[in-house]
Tab-separated table of C-alpha atoms in Angstrom:
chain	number	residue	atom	x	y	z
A	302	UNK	CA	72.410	-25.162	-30.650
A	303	UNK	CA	70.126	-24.508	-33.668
A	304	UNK	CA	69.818	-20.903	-34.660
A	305	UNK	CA	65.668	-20.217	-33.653
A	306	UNK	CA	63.751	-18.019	-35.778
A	307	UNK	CA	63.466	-14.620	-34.898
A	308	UNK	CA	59.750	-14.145	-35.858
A	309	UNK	CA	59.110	-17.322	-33.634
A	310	UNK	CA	60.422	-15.671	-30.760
A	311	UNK	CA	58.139	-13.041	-31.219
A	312	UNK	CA	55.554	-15.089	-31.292
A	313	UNK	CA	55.892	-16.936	-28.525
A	314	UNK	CA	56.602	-13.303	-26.380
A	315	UNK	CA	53.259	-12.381	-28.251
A	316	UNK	CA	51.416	-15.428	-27.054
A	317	UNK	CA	52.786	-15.069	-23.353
A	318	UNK	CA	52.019	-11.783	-23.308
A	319	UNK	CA	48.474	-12.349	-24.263
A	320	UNK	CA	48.500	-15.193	-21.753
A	321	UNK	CA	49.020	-12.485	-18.912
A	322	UNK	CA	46.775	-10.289	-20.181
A	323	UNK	CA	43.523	-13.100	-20.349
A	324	UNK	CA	44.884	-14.302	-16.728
A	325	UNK	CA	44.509	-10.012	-15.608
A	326	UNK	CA	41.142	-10.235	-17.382
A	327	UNK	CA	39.911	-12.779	-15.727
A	328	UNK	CA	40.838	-11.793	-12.358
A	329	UNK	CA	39.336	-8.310	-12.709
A	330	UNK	CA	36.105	-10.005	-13.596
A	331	UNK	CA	33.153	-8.707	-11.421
A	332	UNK	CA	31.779	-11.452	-8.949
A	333	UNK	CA	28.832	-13.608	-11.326
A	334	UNK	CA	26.547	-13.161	-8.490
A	335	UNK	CA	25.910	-9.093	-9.331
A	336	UNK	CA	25.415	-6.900	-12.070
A	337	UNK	CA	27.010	-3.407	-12.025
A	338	UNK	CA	24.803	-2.275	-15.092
A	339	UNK	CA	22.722	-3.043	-17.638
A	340	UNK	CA	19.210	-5.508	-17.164
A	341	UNK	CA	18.675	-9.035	-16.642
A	342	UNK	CA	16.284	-10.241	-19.050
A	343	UNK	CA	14.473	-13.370	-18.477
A	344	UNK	CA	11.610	-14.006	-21.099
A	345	UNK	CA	8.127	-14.914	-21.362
A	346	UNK	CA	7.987	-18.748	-20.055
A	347	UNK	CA	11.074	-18.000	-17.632
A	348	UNK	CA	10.995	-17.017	-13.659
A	349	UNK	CA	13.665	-15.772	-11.295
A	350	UNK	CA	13.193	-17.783	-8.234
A	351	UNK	CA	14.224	-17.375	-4.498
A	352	UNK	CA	14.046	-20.347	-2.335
A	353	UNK	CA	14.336	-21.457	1.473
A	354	UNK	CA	16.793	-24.038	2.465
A	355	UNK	CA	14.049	-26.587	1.814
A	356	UNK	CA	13.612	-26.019	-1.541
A	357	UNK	CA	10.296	-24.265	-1.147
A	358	UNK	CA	9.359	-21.160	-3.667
A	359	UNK	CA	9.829	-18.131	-1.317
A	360	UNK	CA	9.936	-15.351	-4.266
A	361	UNK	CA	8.858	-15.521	-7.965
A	362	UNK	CA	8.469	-13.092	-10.636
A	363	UNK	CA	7.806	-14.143	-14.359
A	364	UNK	CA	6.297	-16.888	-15.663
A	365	UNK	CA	3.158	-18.555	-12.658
A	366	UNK	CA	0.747	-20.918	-12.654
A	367	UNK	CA	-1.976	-21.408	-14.058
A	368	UNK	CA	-1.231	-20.261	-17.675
A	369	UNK	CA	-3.249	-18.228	-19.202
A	370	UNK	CA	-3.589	-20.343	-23.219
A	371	UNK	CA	-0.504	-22.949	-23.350
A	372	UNK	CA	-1.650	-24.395	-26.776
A	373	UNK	CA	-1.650	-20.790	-27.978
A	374	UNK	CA	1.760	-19.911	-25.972
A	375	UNK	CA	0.395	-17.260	-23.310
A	376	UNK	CA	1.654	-18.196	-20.122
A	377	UNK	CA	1.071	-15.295	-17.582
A	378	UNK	CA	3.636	-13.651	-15.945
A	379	UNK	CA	3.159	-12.280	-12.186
A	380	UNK	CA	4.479	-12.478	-8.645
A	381	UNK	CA	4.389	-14.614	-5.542
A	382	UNK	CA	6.118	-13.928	-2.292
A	383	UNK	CA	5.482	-16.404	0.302
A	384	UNK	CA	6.566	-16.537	4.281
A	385	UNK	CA	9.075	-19.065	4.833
A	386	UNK	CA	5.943	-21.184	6.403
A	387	UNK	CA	5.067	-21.678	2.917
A	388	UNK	CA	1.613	-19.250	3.293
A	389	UNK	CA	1.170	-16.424	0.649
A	390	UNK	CA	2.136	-13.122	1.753
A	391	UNK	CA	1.704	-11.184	-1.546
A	392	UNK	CA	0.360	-12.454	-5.052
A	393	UNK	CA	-0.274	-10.585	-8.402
A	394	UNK	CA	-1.701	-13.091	-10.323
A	395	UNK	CA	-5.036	-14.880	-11.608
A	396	UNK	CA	-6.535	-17.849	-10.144
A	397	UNK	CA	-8.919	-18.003	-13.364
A	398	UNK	CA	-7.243	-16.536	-16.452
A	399	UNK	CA	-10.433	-17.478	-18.505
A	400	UNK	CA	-13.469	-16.041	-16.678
A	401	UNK	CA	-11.314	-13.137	-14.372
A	402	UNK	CA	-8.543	-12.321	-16.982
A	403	UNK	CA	-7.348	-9.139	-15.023
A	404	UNK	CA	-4.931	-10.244	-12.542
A	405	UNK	CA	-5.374	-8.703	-8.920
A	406	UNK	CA	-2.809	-7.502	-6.238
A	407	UNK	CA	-3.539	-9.210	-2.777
A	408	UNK	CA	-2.046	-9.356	0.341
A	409	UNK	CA	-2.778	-11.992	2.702
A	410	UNK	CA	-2.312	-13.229	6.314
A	411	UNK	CA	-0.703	-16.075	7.558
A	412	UNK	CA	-3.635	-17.704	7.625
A	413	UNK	CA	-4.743	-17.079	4.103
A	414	UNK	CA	-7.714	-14.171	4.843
A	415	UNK	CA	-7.343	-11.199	2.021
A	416	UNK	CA	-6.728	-8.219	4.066
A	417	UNK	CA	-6.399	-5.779	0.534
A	418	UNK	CA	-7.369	-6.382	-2.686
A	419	UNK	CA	-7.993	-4.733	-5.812
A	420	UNK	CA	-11.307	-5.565	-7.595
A	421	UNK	CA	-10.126	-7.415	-10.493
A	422	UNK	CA	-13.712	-6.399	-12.632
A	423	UNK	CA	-14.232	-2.975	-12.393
A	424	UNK	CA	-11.324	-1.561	-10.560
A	425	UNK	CA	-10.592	-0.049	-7.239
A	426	UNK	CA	-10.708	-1.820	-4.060
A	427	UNK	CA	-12.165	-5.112	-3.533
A	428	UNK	CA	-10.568	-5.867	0.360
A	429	UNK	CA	-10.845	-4.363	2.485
A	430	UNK	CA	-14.660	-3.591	2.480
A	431	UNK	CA	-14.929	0.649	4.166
A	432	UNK	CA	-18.000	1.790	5.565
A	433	UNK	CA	-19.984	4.693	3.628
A	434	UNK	CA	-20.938	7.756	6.453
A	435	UNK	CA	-24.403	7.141	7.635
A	436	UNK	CA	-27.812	8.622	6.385
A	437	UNK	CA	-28.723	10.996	9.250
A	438	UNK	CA	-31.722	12.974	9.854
A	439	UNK	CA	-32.393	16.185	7.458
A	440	UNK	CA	-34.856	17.643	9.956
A	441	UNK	CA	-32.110	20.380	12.243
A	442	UNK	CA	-34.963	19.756	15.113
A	443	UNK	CA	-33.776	15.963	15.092
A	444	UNK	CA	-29.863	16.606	15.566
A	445	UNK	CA	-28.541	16.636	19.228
A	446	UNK	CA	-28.531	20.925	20.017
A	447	UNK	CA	-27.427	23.105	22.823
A	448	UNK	CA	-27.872	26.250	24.565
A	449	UNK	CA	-24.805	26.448	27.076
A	450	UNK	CA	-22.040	28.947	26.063
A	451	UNK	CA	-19.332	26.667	27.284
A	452	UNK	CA	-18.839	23.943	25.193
A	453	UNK	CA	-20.979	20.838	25.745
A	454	UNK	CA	-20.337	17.395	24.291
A	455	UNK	CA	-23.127	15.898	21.670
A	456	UNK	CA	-21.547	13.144	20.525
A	457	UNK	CA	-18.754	10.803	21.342
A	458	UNK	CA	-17.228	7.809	20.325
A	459	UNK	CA	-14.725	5.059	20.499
A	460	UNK	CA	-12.229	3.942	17.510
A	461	UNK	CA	-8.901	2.021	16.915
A	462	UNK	CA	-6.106	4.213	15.222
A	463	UNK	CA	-5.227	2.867	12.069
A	464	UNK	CA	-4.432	6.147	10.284
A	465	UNK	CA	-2.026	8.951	11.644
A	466	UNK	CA	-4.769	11.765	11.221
A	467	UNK	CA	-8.504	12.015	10.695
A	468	UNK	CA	-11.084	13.926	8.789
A	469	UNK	CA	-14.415	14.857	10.244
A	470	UNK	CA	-17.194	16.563	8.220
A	471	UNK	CA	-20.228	17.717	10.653
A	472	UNK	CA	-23.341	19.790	9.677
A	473	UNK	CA	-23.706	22.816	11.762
A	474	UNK	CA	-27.335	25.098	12.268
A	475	UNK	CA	-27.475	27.814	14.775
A	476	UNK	CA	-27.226	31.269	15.820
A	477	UNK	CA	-24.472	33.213	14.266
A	478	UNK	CA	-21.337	33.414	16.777
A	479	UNK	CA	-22.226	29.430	17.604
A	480	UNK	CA	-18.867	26.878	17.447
A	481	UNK	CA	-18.899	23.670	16.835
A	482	UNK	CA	-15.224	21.522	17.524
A	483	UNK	CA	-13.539	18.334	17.361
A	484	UNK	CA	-11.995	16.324	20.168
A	485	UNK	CA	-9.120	13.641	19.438
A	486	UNK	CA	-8.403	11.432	22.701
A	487	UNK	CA	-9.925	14.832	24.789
A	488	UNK	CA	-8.043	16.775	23.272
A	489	UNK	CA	-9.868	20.130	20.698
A	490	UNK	CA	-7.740	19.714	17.754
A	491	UNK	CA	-10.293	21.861	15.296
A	492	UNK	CA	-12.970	24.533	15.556
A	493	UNK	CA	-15.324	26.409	13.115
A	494	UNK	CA	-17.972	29.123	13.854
A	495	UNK	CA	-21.271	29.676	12.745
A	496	UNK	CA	-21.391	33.360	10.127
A	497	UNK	CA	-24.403	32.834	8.894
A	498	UNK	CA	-27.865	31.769	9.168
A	499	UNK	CA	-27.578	28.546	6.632
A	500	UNK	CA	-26.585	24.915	7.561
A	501	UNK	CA	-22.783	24.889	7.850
A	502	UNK	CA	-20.673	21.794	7.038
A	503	UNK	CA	-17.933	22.007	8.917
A	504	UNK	CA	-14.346	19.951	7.709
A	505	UNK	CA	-12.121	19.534	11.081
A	506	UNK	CA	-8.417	17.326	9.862
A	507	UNK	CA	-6.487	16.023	13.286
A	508	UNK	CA	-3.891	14.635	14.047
A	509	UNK	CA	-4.413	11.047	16.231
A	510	UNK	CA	-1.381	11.208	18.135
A	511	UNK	CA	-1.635	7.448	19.469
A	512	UNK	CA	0.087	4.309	18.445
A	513	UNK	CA	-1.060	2.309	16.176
A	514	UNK	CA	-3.807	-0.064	16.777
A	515	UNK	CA	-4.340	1.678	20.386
A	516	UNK	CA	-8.005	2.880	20.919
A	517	UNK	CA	-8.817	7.321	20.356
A	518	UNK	CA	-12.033	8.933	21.209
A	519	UNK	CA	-13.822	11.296	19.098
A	520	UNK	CA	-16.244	13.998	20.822
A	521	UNK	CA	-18.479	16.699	19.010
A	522	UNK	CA	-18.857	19.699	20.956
A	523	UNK	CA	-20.790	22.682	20.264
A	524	UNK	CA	-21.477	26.183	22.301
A	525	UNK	CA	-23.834	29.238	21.517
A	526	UNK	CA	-21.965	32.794	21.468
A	527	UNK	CA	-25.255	34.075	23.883
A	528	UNK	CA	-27.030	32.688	26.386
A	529	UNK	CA	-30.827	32.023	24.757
A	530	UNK	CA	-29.432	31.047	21.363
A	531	UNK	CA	-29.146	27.621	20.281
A	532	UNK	CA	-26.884	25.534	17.769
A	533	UNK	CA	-27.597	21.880	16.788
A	534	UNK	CA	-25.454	19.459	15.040
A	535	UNK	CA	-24.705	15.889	13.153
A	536	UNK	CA	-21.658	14.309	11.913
A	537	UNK	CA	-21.833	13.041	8.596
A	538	UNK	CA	-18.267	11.611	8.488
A	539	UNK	CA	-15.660	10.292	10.428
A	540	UNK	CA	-12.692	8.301	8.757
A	541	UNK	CA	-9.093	7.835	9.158
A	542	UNK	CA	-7.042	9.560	6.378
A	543	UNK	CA	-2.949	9.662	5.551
A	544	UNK	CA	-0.336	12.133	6.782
């Protein structure tokens, strides 16, 4: 048998040993499908897509249509998430890059109505569309008054929760010792008294402890502190606010 080489020997031990050690590598490899650390980087005309098992674009983020200058290379990057219907759940994009350049945030129903929006011209909200409080009468002699000294209901009202509390503002005149409080569902939930001889504008914040969508009343009461005085009253705002 012809005498081998020792220094080829060592090679070849070298070469299986780095053989095992690829073969370790490779096995130890984190799955393709995540990424531990680091960013995924996709650039300006690329998209990461998610799609149903027809083939239709559920989720995109990067590059959407329509582009905002393709002869000068601006393509405008956003993001669409769709049902699996196909109907547009959420879009930050333009429809018109040239005349309405500022892209706005929507969210839509199934059956394409805007339900929020942001005003793509001059900021804030576009959808949905809130309602200002209501010019009332300055005159005191024209708001709803009483003399009882148990508390008597001026006002009242229906509404739909769509805000876990609420914030009433209501102008107050009367005799000093006079109360004026909030009801939530029949229940008082905030009361202020008259001190002093100028209009008062009483802030009452509740809680609306219904579900949800499920209809509240509202009632303004007010009460005198002695029989022969008198307190009258007007709500200038009622609107749902966050927790």
């Amino acid at each position: 048998m012809a005498t081998i080489p020792t220094d080829l020997l060592d090679r070849i031990r070298d070469i299986e040993r780095r053989i095992r050690e690829l073969m370790a590598s490779a096995n130890s490899s984190p799955p393709m499908n995540q990424v531990g650390t680091g960013d995924i980087v996709v650039g300006d005309q690329g998209r990461v897509r998610a799609r149903t098992s027809r083939g239709d674009d559920l989720f995109v983020v990067g590059r959407v249509q329509p582009d905002r200058d393709t002869d000068a290379k601006k393509y405008q990057q956003g993001l669409e998430l769709r049902r699996d219907d196909g109907s547009m759940a959420l879009s930050l994009i333009t429809a018109d890059p040239v005349n309405s350049p500022v892209q706005q945030l929507r969210v839509l129903d199934h059956q394409g109505n805007t339900l929020l929006a942001t005003d793509a011209s001059r900021g804030g909200l576009a959808r949905p569309y809130l309602a200002f409080p209501l010019p009332v009468p300055v005159d005191t002699a024209r708001w709803e008054s009483t003399g009882a000294t148990d508390w008597t209901t001026l006002y009242a009202g229906p509404g739909i929760a769509q805000h876990p509390r609420v914030q009433c503002e209501v102008a107050v005149s009367g005799s000093v010792g006079a109360a004026v409080r909030l009801l939530v569902d029949g229940i008082p939930a905030a009361e202020q008294t008259v001190t002093g001889t100028a209009t008062l504008y009483a802030a009452f914040t509740a809680d609306v402890a219904v579900p949800f969508g499920d209809p509240v009343s509202f009632e303004i009461q007010a009460k005198v502190a002695t029989a022969g005085d008198k307190v009258a009253c007007v709500p200038r705002a009622l609107y749902g606010i966050q927790s």
